[in-house]
């Protein structure tokens, strides 16, 4: 709070001076990091050691150089008891110190001591005597003069109150990319952020509860707490689309973390360009969990042992032989072990070589390593392998399955009915897999077969947002990439809009390979005003999912429903946008996909400049309902809700998403009855 009170003016002057000191120390840290890069390049070390050292030094220098401008701290803890009695710590987005051996000027929000900033309360002060929050001017780039206010909670006295600074930060207009929430994390969010690396968690988050922010801050926390383990395996953030990724792209850099892969699942499995299309019926079958077994059968149908001849391998003037029956037994035993296809082929090879070695050693004693390698590469052994366990590409397996009715019928027997098999078959099979036009769903099938042949490299941790929209086959693709690490799964069953969207977290987590992951519900929202949440909650009964109604701490905000005649909807939209432009913040005009062009044209004719959802700095964005998920705007104009609800099978879920994108104000423009 700001005040002419002399004590407060003095406190602000002291904190501004401390911020100037922190700014100078951070600049010195950046200079020191650059100097270490230069020095490290001259260090004598082995090639591998020098490479690792250089990478670490360059990474640290790059992180400090690319740190976005802004305030260097947002809070302070004064400890009166416990292990830190008598200590005072400023809390910010990264540690700042004038000397590595000296007490820090700012402690990282992820450090153990900082947890009290989020968890301490009047009932449980955790040794904190005073918790101070700082108010900074909106859009501050870190000038000390932008420190405009402060609030103190005397927890040791049992004093606690709602923070006006936190409220202003939450309600600040949304223009541009998503911001971090390090200054405003709530206790229940902090528990999720700091969960152990080995634990996989699923967050069922109602709109505006900060589930996406929780996932991103958890990623930053794990990178801070387990830097070697995470960076060795890598950390992957999976979002629903590239627009969403653009929106969240600045959060981790603002928290001092770079080098994290942020991607979509489509990009992760994009071995071929998507040039084909599927109707919904076909796509639903391809995304079904049963396709995993269909593909496995199709792949292993290529393994054949019966009908082969004896194997003869020349060794100088002698030939070692293995009979056809023994060879068939080797292949059958390996196949029964159900290894990865590529592993199985090599097991057959190694067991054949072992039989040949045993024969040779009984006749002439131990064989050398060179002899074993030569035998492994012998042409008869390779020819036999190619005959009984041939090398294969995923494209060959999938193309044959979708082109040959007999192959599909054999692989799908007892799994898919005749209509489902018919839906899968290509109407015009290509001449070969090389000329195939792959659809988006085909790429999921290709990834499944590739995973059956050879396991992809896994990540140390994967954060999956909007997970409720994943199909069982997409879940399996993610599971293959996280089998050696943990998962943070984020979503809202009420916002599921794909034909295969989950209705149960437990089922989806099983497909992700984490059936025992804890499911935690976040129901208290901080983004969406109460009136808007109440309107959206009226839809829940139509969605067929068991999720608790959302609540909101936002007593402010506006909800306006504009009823108009059918021919006057576009005019009412223009009026609503003009009214919104009289306020601060971003404006999102959301309509059914088929209506977007008409809405944009009407605004253009009215002289209102507009952008698309990917243009984050546009004041007014015209957004198709199909891509608004995950985005937020200060003012949302929802155009004809009935049309949005009728546009697709899960239209009511889509409408639920649309109505909950508003941060401050929602205008509903309608000429037809609301669909709830």
XYZ file of C-alpha atoms in Angstrom:
676
model
C 0.000 0.000 0.000
C 1.151 3.548 -0.630
C 0.896 6.215 2.065
C 2.421 9.538 3.086
C 3.300 7.930 6.424
C 6.994 8.756 7.097
C 7.764 5.221 8.317
C 6.408 3.732 5.117
C 8.284 6.241 2.980
C 11.460 5.319 4.806
C 10.773 1.599 4.348
C 10.192 2.077 0.631
C 13.415 4.079 0.293
C 15.330 1.335 2.086
C 13.855 -1.395 -0.152
C 14.545 0.611 -3.319
C 18.173 0.976 -2.246
C 18.336 -2.775 -1.656
C 16.929 -3.365 -5.127
C 19.618 -1.116 -6.638
C 22.223 -3.176 -4.805
C 20.658 -6.373 -6.160
C 20.667 -4.978 -9.702
C 24.383 -4.183 -9.457
C 25.096 -7.642 -8.029
C 23.161 -9.340 -10.826
C 25.129 -7.395 -13.444
C 28.344 -8.490 -11.755
C 27.142 -12.116 -11.752
C 26.468 -11.906 -15.503
C 29.919 -10.396 -16.144
C 31.535 -13.057 -13.970
C 29.708 -15.823 -15.834
C 30.935 -14.490 -19.193
C 34.483 -14.279 -17.822
C 34.295 -17.882 -16.657
C 33.258 -18.959 -20.160
C 36.406 -17.347 -21.590
C 38.583 -18.785 -18.825
C 36.996 -22.222 -19.125
C 37.861 -22.412 -22.811
C 41.546 -22.313 -21.839
C 41.294 -24.997 -19.152
C 43.318 -28.110 -19.890
C 41.101 -31.163 -19.535
C 40.049 -34.258 -21.387
C 37.804 -33.647 -24.364
C 34.695 -34.909 -22.567
C 35.388 -32.971 -19.365
C 36.128 -29.779 -21.274
C 32.915 -30.166 -23.260
C 30.809 -30.652 -20.114
C 32.517 -27.736 -18.353
C 32.050 -25.481 -21.357
C 28.392 -26.412 -21.691
C 27.674 -25.629 -18.042
C 29.507 -22.315 -18.120
C 27.889 -21.216 -21.375
C 24.445 -22.271 -20.124
C 24.812 -20.229 -16.939
C 26.063 -17.189 -18.834
C 23.224 -17.504 -21.341
C 20.583 -17.834 -18.597
C 21.779 -14.645 -16.897
C 22.073 -12.772 -20.183
C 18.581 -13.772 -21.342
C 16.805 -13.210 -18.033
C 13.802 -10.974 -18.809
C 13.846 -7.517 -17.278
C 11.691 -7.004 -14.233
C 11.664 -6.635 -10.443
C 14.294 -8.770 -8.724
C 12.240 -9.599 -5.636
C 8.566 -9.696 -4.705
C 8.632 -10.649 -1.034
C 10.594 -10.691 2.202
C 10.676 -13.002 5.201
C 11.770 -11.822 8.641
C 12.287 -14.847 10.883
C 11.744 -14.564 14.621
C 12.197 -18.234 15.488
C 13.238 -21.650 14.213
C 16.409 -22.472 12.295
C 16.480 -19.038 10.646
C 15.787 -16.944 13.758
C 17.031 -13.393 13.328
C 17.507 -13.766 9.559
C 15.899 -11.683 6.836
C 15.501 -12.962 3.275
C 14.229 -11.231 0.161
C 12.447 -13.711 -2.126
C 12.672 -13.445 -5.928
C 12.825 -15.421 -9.142
C 16.501 -16.348 -8.790
C 19.304 -16.228 -6.236
C 21.403 -13.049 -6.284
C 24.605 -12.670 -4.304
C 27.611 -10.373 -4.281
C 29.867 -13.300 -3.463
C 29.164 -17.057 -3.543
C 30.296 -17.359 0.087
C 28.239 -14.385 1.300
C 24.594 -14.472 2.406
C 22.345 -13.948 -0.629
C 20.763 -10.602 -1.343
C 17.806 -12.509 -2.841
C 16.898 -16.163 -2.324
C 15.325 -18.175 -5.113
C 11.581 -18.762 -4.678
C 12.298 -22.489 -5.055
C 14.792 -22.662 -2.178
C 13.579 -24.575 0.914
C 13.630 -21.441 3.069
C 11.296 -19.692 0.604
C 8.536 -22.212 1.170
C 7.483 -20.293 4.267
C 6.604 -17.330 2.044
C 3.782 -19.426 0.548
C 2.886 -21.688 3.462
C 3.256 -19.620 6.654
C 0.027 -18.448 8.273
C -1.128 -16.853 11.493
C -2.063 -20.320 12.737
C 1.278 -21.809 11.659
C 3.873 -19.025 11.262
C 6.728 -21.519 10.650
C 9.118 -19.194 12.457
C 8.174 -16.155 10.340
C 7.657 -12.975 12.333
C 6.848 -10.726 9.365
C 5.966 -11.533 5.762
C 6.329 -8.565 3.448
C 4.916 -8.306 -0.066
C 6.033 -5.679 -2.560
C 3.853 -3.833 -5.025
C 5.440 -2.932 -8.355
C 4.093 -0.682 -11.081
C 2.368 -2.692 -13.853
C 4.782 -3.630 -16.619
C 7.816 -2.673 -14.547
C 11.154 -3.536 -16.147
C 12.893 -3.488 -12.791
C 13.533 0.194 -12.148
C 13.684 0.708 -8.379
C 11.410 3.728 -8.694
C 8.669 1.278 -9.799
C 8.521 -0.143 -6.268
C 5.354 1.664 -5.216
C 4.043 -0.147 -2.160
C 4.486 -2.818 0.462
C 2.360 -4.844 2.867
C 3.468 -6.469 6.115
C 1.758 -9.388 7.856
C 2.907 -9.846 11.465
C 2.356 -13.584 11.627
C 4.014 -13.962 15.015
C 1.252 -11.743 16.432
C -1.415 -13.864 14.785
C -2.079 -11.186 12.166
C -3.077 -12.282 8.665
C -5.173 -10.529 6.057
C -6.069 -10.696 2.402
C -3.360 -9.090 0.313
C -4.372 -6.141 -1.835
C -1.063 -6.474 -3.704
C -1.819 -10.095 -4.600
C -5.353 -9.155 -5.644
C -4.059 -6.389 -7.921
C -1.500 -8.746 -9.481
C -4.129 -11.395 -10.188
C -6.557 -8.842 -11.619
C -3.959 -6.965 -13.695
C -5.002 -6.743 -17.380
C -3.908 -9.672 -19.587
C -2.069 -8.313 -22.609
C 0.657 -10.376 -24.245
C 2.046 -13.756 -23.164
C 1.238 -15.611 -19.951
C 3.043 -14.351 -16.842
C 4.625 -16.388 -14.074
C 2.842 -16.561 -10.702
C 5.890 -16.912 -8.447
C 4.684 -13.940 -6.376
C 1.131 -15.235 -5.926
C 1.390 -19.024 -5.503
C -1.161 -20.292 -2.977
C -0.408 -23.028 -0.416
C -2.285 -25.776 -2.272
C -0.503 -24.832 -5.492
C 2.851 -24.759 -3.703
C 2.304 -28.329 -2.452
C 1.912 -29.495 -6.044
C 4.851 -27.444 -7.337
C 7.219 -28.940 -4.737
C 6.093 -32.562 -5.033
C 9.013 -35.019 -5.260
C 10.530 -35.794 -8.671
C 9.714 -39.489 -8.353
C 6.017 -38.761 -7.901
C 3.613 -38.409 -10.819
C 0.648 -36.148 -10.147
C -2.575 -35.342 -11.973
C -4.211 -31.965 -11.435
C -7.942 -31.739 -12.152
C -8.171 -27.973 -12.347
C -11.333 -25.978 -12.807
C -11.021 -22.910 -15.063
C -8.846 -20.179 -13.608
C -7.335 -22.279 -10.818
C -3.830 -21.895 -12.214
C -3.206 -25.507 -13.225
C -1.058 -24.530 -16.218
C 0.985 -22.156 -14.062
C 1.380 -24.915 -11.470
C 2.757 -27.273 -14.124
C 5.256 -24.707 -15.424
C 6.407 -23.731 -11.938
C 6.765 -27.412 -11.046
C 9.027 -27.792 -14.081
C 11.124 -24.841 -12.892
C 11.232 -26.271 -9.363
C 12.428 -29.689 -10.565
C 15.129 -28.085 -12.725
C 16.317 -26.162 -9.663
C 16.138 -29.111 -7.247
C 17.433 -31.901 -9.505
C 19.493 -30.106 -12.166
C 21.722 -33.015 -13.157
C 19.027 -35.706 -13.265
C 16.541 -33.535 -15.145
C 18.999 -32.072 -17.634
C 20.477 -35.500 -18.325
C 17.100 -36.921 -19.340
C 15.566 -33.634 -20.413
C 12.281 -31.995 -19.504
C 9.393 -31.848 -21.949
C 6.381 -29.514 -21.820
C 3.544 -30.765 -24.036
C 0.802 -28.312 -24.972
C -2.309 -28.776 -27.118
C -1.225 -26.498 -29.985
C 1.441 -24.013 -31.040
C -0.724 -21.003 -30.180
C -0.856 -22.223 -26.598
C 2.913 -22.802 -26.573
C 3.491 -19.245 -27.794
C 1.293 -18.007 -24.979
C 3.275 -19.816 -22.234
C 6.711 -19.475 -23.845
C 8.007 -16.680 -21.571
C 7.101 -18.215 -18.202
C 10.123 -20.477 -17.715
C 12.679 -17.915 -19.001
C 11.194 -15.389 -16.555
C 11.926 -17.916 -13.808
C 15.532 -18.244 -14.943
C 15.136 -21.546 -16.799
C 16.033 -22.036 -20.449
C 16.648 -25.057 -22.635
C 13.342 -26.763 -21.802
C 11.654 -28.380 -24.786
C 8.137 -27.000 -25.261
C 6.291 -28.893 -27.949
C 3.061 -30.514 -29.054
C 2.631 -34.259 -29.287
C 2.012 -33.837 -33.025
C 5.461 -32.266 -33.379
C 7.060 -34.983 -31.242
C 5.791 -37.786 -33.476
C 5.964 -35.913 -36.792
C 8.030 -38.363 -38.808
C 6.090 -37.403 -41.942
C 4.099 -34.349 -43.023
C 0.356 -34.633 -42.555
C -1.081 -34.675 -46.078
C -4.040 -37.000 -45.599
C -7.312 -36.625 -43.721
C -9.637 -38.978 -41.850
C -13.325 -38.635 -41.194
C -14.259 -38.652 -37.523
C -15.309 -42.324 -37.526
C -11.937 -43.437 -38.893
C -9.973 -41.175 -36.553
C -11.876 -42.503 -33.538
C -10.962 -46.085 -34.422
C -7.309 -45.219 -35.028
C -7.093 -43.502 -31.638
C -8.738 -46.418 -29.811
C -6.619 -48.392 -27.319
C -7.407 -51.647 -29.164
C -5.250 -50.470 -32.065
C -2.159 -51.118 -29.946
C -2.823 -54.865 -30.039
C -3.880 -54.758 -33.704
C -0.554 -53.164 -34.593
C 1.405 -55.565 -32.412
C -0.182 -58.528 -34.177
C 0.477 -56.988 -37.594
C 4.138 -56.436 -36.735
C 4.833 -59.853 -35.232
C 2.957 -61.616 -38.027
C 6.180 -61.020 -39.980
C 8.062 -63.384 -37.657
C 8.136 -66.881 -39.238
C 10.149 -69.941 -38.272
C 8.337 -72.924 -39.756
C 9.394 -74.220 -43.142
C 12.963 -72.976 -43.025
C 15.922 -75.217 -43.857
C 18.859 -76.097 -41.669
C 21.395 -73.337 -41.165
C 24.981 -74.015 -42.347
C 27.720 -71.518 -41.474
C 31.169 -71.996 -43.074
C 34.223 -71.707 -40.808
C 37.324 -72.241 -42.928
C 37.018 -75.704 -44.413
C 34.322 -76.733 -41.951
C 30.585 -75.984 -41.760
C 28.679 -75.663 -38.503
C 25.006 -76.646 -38.701
C 21.833 -75.997 -36.731
C 18.747 -78.032 -37.590
C 15.459 -76.440 -38.675
C 13.623 -77.720 -35.582
C 16.165 -76.211 -33.189
C 16.062 -72.922 -35.091
C 12.264 -72.858 -34.879
C 12.526 -73.427 -31.139
C 14.902 -70.469 -30.763
C 12.525 -68.167 -32.641
C 9.477 -69.423 -30.719
C 11.188 -68.963 -27.345
C 12.241 -65.408 -28.159
C 8.822 -64.499 -29.465
C 7.198 -65.864 -26.299
C 9.297 -63.433 -24.276
C 7.502 -60.538 -26.071
C 10.560 -58.328 -26.418
C 10.714 -55.195 -28.519
C 10.814 -56.288 -32.145
C 14.361 -55.031 -32.733
C 15.558 -56.598 -29.471
C 13.949 -59.886 -30.448
C 15.816 -60.000 -33.748
C 19.139 -59.519 -31.966
C 18.249 -62.155 -29.361
C 17.651 -64.678 -32.122
C 21.021 -63.758 -33.625
C 22.845 -64.086 -30.307
C 21.273 -67.491 -29.524
C 22.166 -68.816 -32.956
C 25.746 -67.679 -32.460
C 25.774 -69.276 -29.005
C 24.740 -72.622 -30.533
C 27.462 -72.322 -33.160
C 30.030 -71.361 -30.503
C 29.084 -74.358 -28.346
C 29.608 -76.673 -31.326
C 32.947 -75.072 -32.168
C 34.216 -75.191 -28.592
C 33.288 -78.867 -28.200
C 35.340 -79.581 -31.288
C 38.282 -77.200 -30.919
C 38.229 -75.231 -27.646
C 37.337 -71.636 -26.775
C 36.616 -69.142 -29.539
C 37.968 -65.608 -29.655
C 35.928 -62.407 -29.632
C 36.942 -61.853 -33.234
C 35.504 -65.265 -34.142
C 32.200 -64.405 -32.445
C 31.940 -61.095 -34.284
C 32.757 -62.723 -37.603
C 30.121 -65.385 -37.013
C 27.489 -62.781 -36.055
C 28.085 -61.053 -39.379
C 28.220 -64.261 -41.447
C 26.014 -64.071 -44.515
C 24.034 -67.294 -43.748
C 23.156 -65.962 -40.280
C 22.017 -62.609 -41.702
C 20.014 -64.324 -44.449
C 18.288 -66.587 -41.947
C 17.417 -63.611 -39.728
C 15.987 -61.717 -42.694
C 13.823 -64.729 -43.493
C 12.433 -65.408 -39.996
C 12.651 -62.037 -38.216
C 13.002 -59.460 -41.001
C 13.968 -55.844 -40.521
C 10.928 -53.661 -40.976
C 9.961 -50.001 -41.002
C 6.866 -48.747 -39.167
C 5.583 -47.298 -42.444
C 5.578 -50.760 -44.059
C 3.544 -52.256 -41.225
C 0.925 -49.500 -41.074
C 0.585 -49.140 -44.857
C 0.085 -52.874 -45.299
C -2.449 -52.966 -42.451
C -4.500 -50.117 -43.915
C -4.241 -51.377 -47.507
C -4.707 -55.161 -47.304
C -8.113 -56.421 -46.065
C -6.706 -59.878 -45.312
C -3.870 -58.470 -43.197
C -6.251 -56.206 -41.303
C -8.791 -58.969 -40.747
C -6.127 -61.263 -39.306
C -4.630 -58.597 -37.038
C -8.025 -57.267 -35.861
C -9.763 -60.608 -35.308
C -11.734 -60.464 -32.072
C -10.797 -56.814 -31.544
C -12.510 -54.729 -34.219
C -15.868 -55.386 -35.840
C -16.494 -55.360 -39.591
C -17.581 -51.692 -39.663
C -14.492 -50.612 -37.756
C -12.219 -52.578 -40.075
C -13.953 -51.042 -43.088
C -13.422 -47.553 -41.614
C -9.686 -48.227 -41.316
C -9.021 -49.378 -44.871
C -7.691 -46.776 -47.282
C -10.160 -46.133 -50.116
C -7.272 -45.777 -52.576
C -4.205 -47.619 -51.320
C -0.887 -46.080 -52.425
C 1.518 -48.035 -54.626
C 3.900 -48.235 -51.680
C 4.290 -46.725 -48.238
C 6.666 -44.143 -49.744
C 3.780 -42.508 -51.616
C 1.282 -42.752 -48.757
C -0.614 -39.642 -47.655
C -0.431 -39.903 -43.882
C -3.134 -38.403 -41.688
C -2.573 -37.012 -38.185
C -4.027 -40.207 -36.699
C -1.723 -42.320 -38.909
C 1.280 -40.653 -37.288
C 0.075 -41.936 -33.909
C -0.085 -45.453 -35.376
C 3.401 -45.089 -36.857
C 4.723 -43.984 -33.471
C 3.161 -47.022 -31.808
C 4.861 -49.399 -34.244
C 8.151 -47.525 -33.906
C 7.852 -47.990 -30.144
C 7.235 -51.722 -30.630
C 10.426 -51.963 -32.672
C 12.689 -49.792 -30.539
C 11.986 -47.761 -27.415
C 12.507 -44.005 -27.870
C 14.696 -42.039 -25.474
C 12.742 -41.059 -22.380
C 12.621 -37.695 -20.639
C 13.447 -37.110 -16.994
C 10.071 -35.423 -16.532
C 7.124 -34.607 -18.779
C 4.471 -31.959 -18.132
C 1.287 -32.605 -20.132
C -1.278 -29.817 -20.335
C -4.885 -30.140 -21.536
C -4.439 -33.864 -20.997
C -8.177 -34.549 -20.927
C -8.177 -34.319 -24.734
C -5.623 -37.085 -25.265
C -6.688 -40.344 -26.882
C -5.541 -43.700 -25.479
C -3.051 -44.068 -28.347
C -1.687 -40.555 -27.760
C -1.304 -41.410 -24.086
C 0.758 -44.451 -25.049
C 3.029 -42.246 -27.179
C 3.636 -40.013 -24.155
C 4.124 -43.002 -21.851
C 6.943 -44.279 -24.076
C 8.715 -40.952 -23.640
C 8.287 -40.880 -19.863
C 8.881 -44.502 -18.897
C 12.089 -43.579 -17.065
C 10.706 -40.441 -15.411
C 7.651 -38.916 -13.813
C 4.683 -37.010 -15.185
C 2.748 -33.899 -14.264
C -0.686 -34.245 -15.869
C -2.868 -31.136 -16.084
C -6.400 -30.790 -17.331
C -10.106 -30.446 -16.720
C -12.515 -33.219 -17.689
C -15.217 -30.592 -18.200
C -13.105 -29.032 -20.962
C -12.647 -32.238 -22.980
C -13.539 -31.460 -26.600
C -12.039 -34.230 -28.758
C -14.214 -37.215 -29.766
C -12.041 -39.410 -27.518
C -11.723 -36.992 -24.580
C -11.375 -38.668 -21.199
C -14.283 -39.024 -18.814
C -12.139 -40.581 -16.074
C -8.652 -39.579 -14.928
C -7.914 -43.079 -13.677
C -8.471 -44.574 -17.144
C -6.346 -41.920 -18.818
C -3.539 -42.319 -16.249
C -3.495 -46.056 -16.917
C -2.923 -45.383 -20.619
C -0.137 -42.977 -19.607
C 1.562 -45.757 -17.675
C 0.965 -44.065 -14.287
C -2.173 -45.783 -12.937
C -1.327 -44.984 -9.328
C -0.667 -41.262 -9.784
C -2.511 -39.100 -7.273
C -5.381 -36.997 -8.632
C -5.672 -33.605 -6.914
C -8.570 -31.244 -7.602
C -8.116 -27.482 -7.721
C -11.551 -25.878 -7.527
C -10.890 -22.334 -6.285
C -10.285 -19.947 -9.130
C -8.388 -16.683 -9.107
C -8.788 -15.684 -12.756
C -12.482 -15.964 -13.630
C -14.965 -13.671 -11.801
C -17.718 -15.249 -9.674
C -20.550 -14.234 -12.001
C -18.819 -15.843 -14.996
C -18.045 -19.032 -13.056
C -21.674 -19.272 -11.952
C -22.842 -19.010 -15.571
C -20.388 -21.681 -16.746
C -21.309 -24.014 -13.860
C -24.838 -24.154 -15.253
C -23.390 -26.193 -18.134
C -21.756 -28.877 -15.977
C -24.868 -31.028 -15.780
C -24.789 -31.499 -19.579
C -21.152 -32.554 -19.810
C -21.314 -36.124 -18.487
C -18.215 -35.851 -16.284
C -17.843 -36.014 -12.531
C -16.049 -32.811 -11.587
C -16.829 -30.476 -8.704
C -18.270 -27.058 -9.557
C -15.716 -24.265 -9.606
C -15.711 -21.393 -7.149
C -13.991 -18.036 -7.465
C -12.317 -15.566 -5.139
C -12.984 -12.787 -7.655
C -15.913 -10.721 -6.489
C -15.254 -8.131 -9.180
C -15.841 -8.529 -12.888
C -18.848 -8.112 -15.115
C -21.258 -10.400 -16.937
C -23.551 -9.006 -19.591
C -25.923 -10.958 -21.829
C -26.942 -9.010 -24.951
C -30.129 -10.349 -26.526
C -30.679 -9.310 -30.134
C -32.548 -10.249 -33.283
C -30.959 -12.894 -35.577
C -29.993 -10.342 -38.212
C -28.435 -7.966 -35.703
C -25.894 -10.236 -34.014
C -22.861 -8.814 -35.837
C -23.871 -5.258 -34.987
C -24.241 -6.237 -31.342
C -20.760 -7.813 -31.469
C -19.292 -4.563 -32.803
C -21.019 -2.628 -29.990
C -19.712 -5.050 -27.384
C -16.148 -4.755 -28.687
C -16.309 -0.957 -28.723
C -17.536 -0.984 -25.114
C -14.675 -3.333 -24.201
C -12.102 -1.065 -25.829
C -13.161 1.688 -23.459
C -11.656 -0.449 -20.672
C -8.107 -1.618 -20.091
C -6.860 -4.971 -21.315
C -7.160 -7.497 -24.100
C -10.360 -8.394 -25.935
C -11.093 -11.886 -27.269
C -14.047 -12.262 -29.656
C -14.859 -15.982 -29.748
C -17.267 -17.531 -32.230
C -18.045 -20.904 -33.769
C -15.376 -21.683 -36.357
C -17.840 -21.287 -39.245
C -18.743 -17.761 -38.087
C -15.244 -16.370 -37.504
C -14.759 -14.856 -40.971
C -18.082 -12.992 -40.816
C -17.290 -11.645 -37.344
C -13.831 -10.464 -38.412
C -15.241 -8.796 -41.550
C -17.897 -6.973 -39.504
C -15.272 -5.577 -37.150
C -13.023 -4.558 -40.031
C -15.886 -2.705 -41.749
C -16.596 -0.969 -38.433
C -12.986 0.233 -38.294
C -11.899 -2.059 -35.438
C -8.404 -3.531 -36.098
C -8.185 -7.204 -35.187
C -5.614 -9.958 -34.949
C -5.732 -13.716 -34.591
C -5.118 -15.857 -31.487
C -1.437 -16.207 -32.403
C -0.926 -12.423 -32.360
C -0.380 -12.038 -28.626
C 0.057 -8.261 -28.700
C -3.166 -7.575 -30.619
C -5.655 -5.578 -28.565
C -8.615 -7.366 -30.186
C -8.288 -11.001 -31.252
C -10.943 -12.864 -33.210
C -10.654 -16.470 -32.106
C -12.300 -19.667 -33.401
C -13.874 -21.591 -30.532
C -11.775 -24.626 -31.491
C -8.457 -22.960 -30.555
C -9.365 -20.786 -27.552
C -8.564 -23.476 -24.990
C -5.768 -22.416 -22.642
C -5.958 -18.748 -23.648
C -7.330 -15.890 -21.575
C -8.489 -12.341 -22.259
C -9.523 -9.482 -19.996
C -12.761 -9.104 -21.914
C -14.398 -11.940 -23.853
C -17.232 -11.468 -26.321
C -18.889 -14.872 -26.803
C -20.836 -14.877 -30.068
C -24.039 -16.970 -30.287
C -23.396 -19.726 -27.676
C -26.042 -21.981 -29.244
C -24.043 -22.096 -32.498
C -20.871 -23.028 -30.601
C -22.686 -25.794 -28.719
C -24.174 -27.240 -31.925
C -21.003 -27.124 -34.033
C -19.663 -30.493 -32.868
C -20.537 -33.536 -30.787
C -18.809 -32.089 -27.739
C -20.057 -28.585 -28.414
C -21.301 -28.035 -24.833
C -17.777 -28.777 -23.568
C -16.412 -26.297 -26.105
C -18.853 -23.661 -24.909
C -17.787 -24.275 -21.313
C -14.233 -23.485 -22.410
C -15.317 -20.324 -24.245
C -17.279 -18.923 -21.307
C -14.345 -19.374 -18.906
C -11.704 -17.453 -20.882
C -12.690 -14.077 -19.397
C -10.467 -12.543 -16.720
C -12.582 -9.468 -15.957
C -15.618 -9.141 -18.203
C -17.804 -11.433 -20.317
C -20.272 -10.269 -22.956
C -22.582 -12.978 -24.306
C -24.170 -11.917 -27.596
C -27.123 -14.115 -28.543
C -30.182 -14.209 -30.741
C -31.087 -17.766 -29.711
C -31.771 -19.359 -26.344
C -28.761 -20.263 -24.236
C -28.139 -24.044 -24.356
C -28.447 -24.505 -20.586
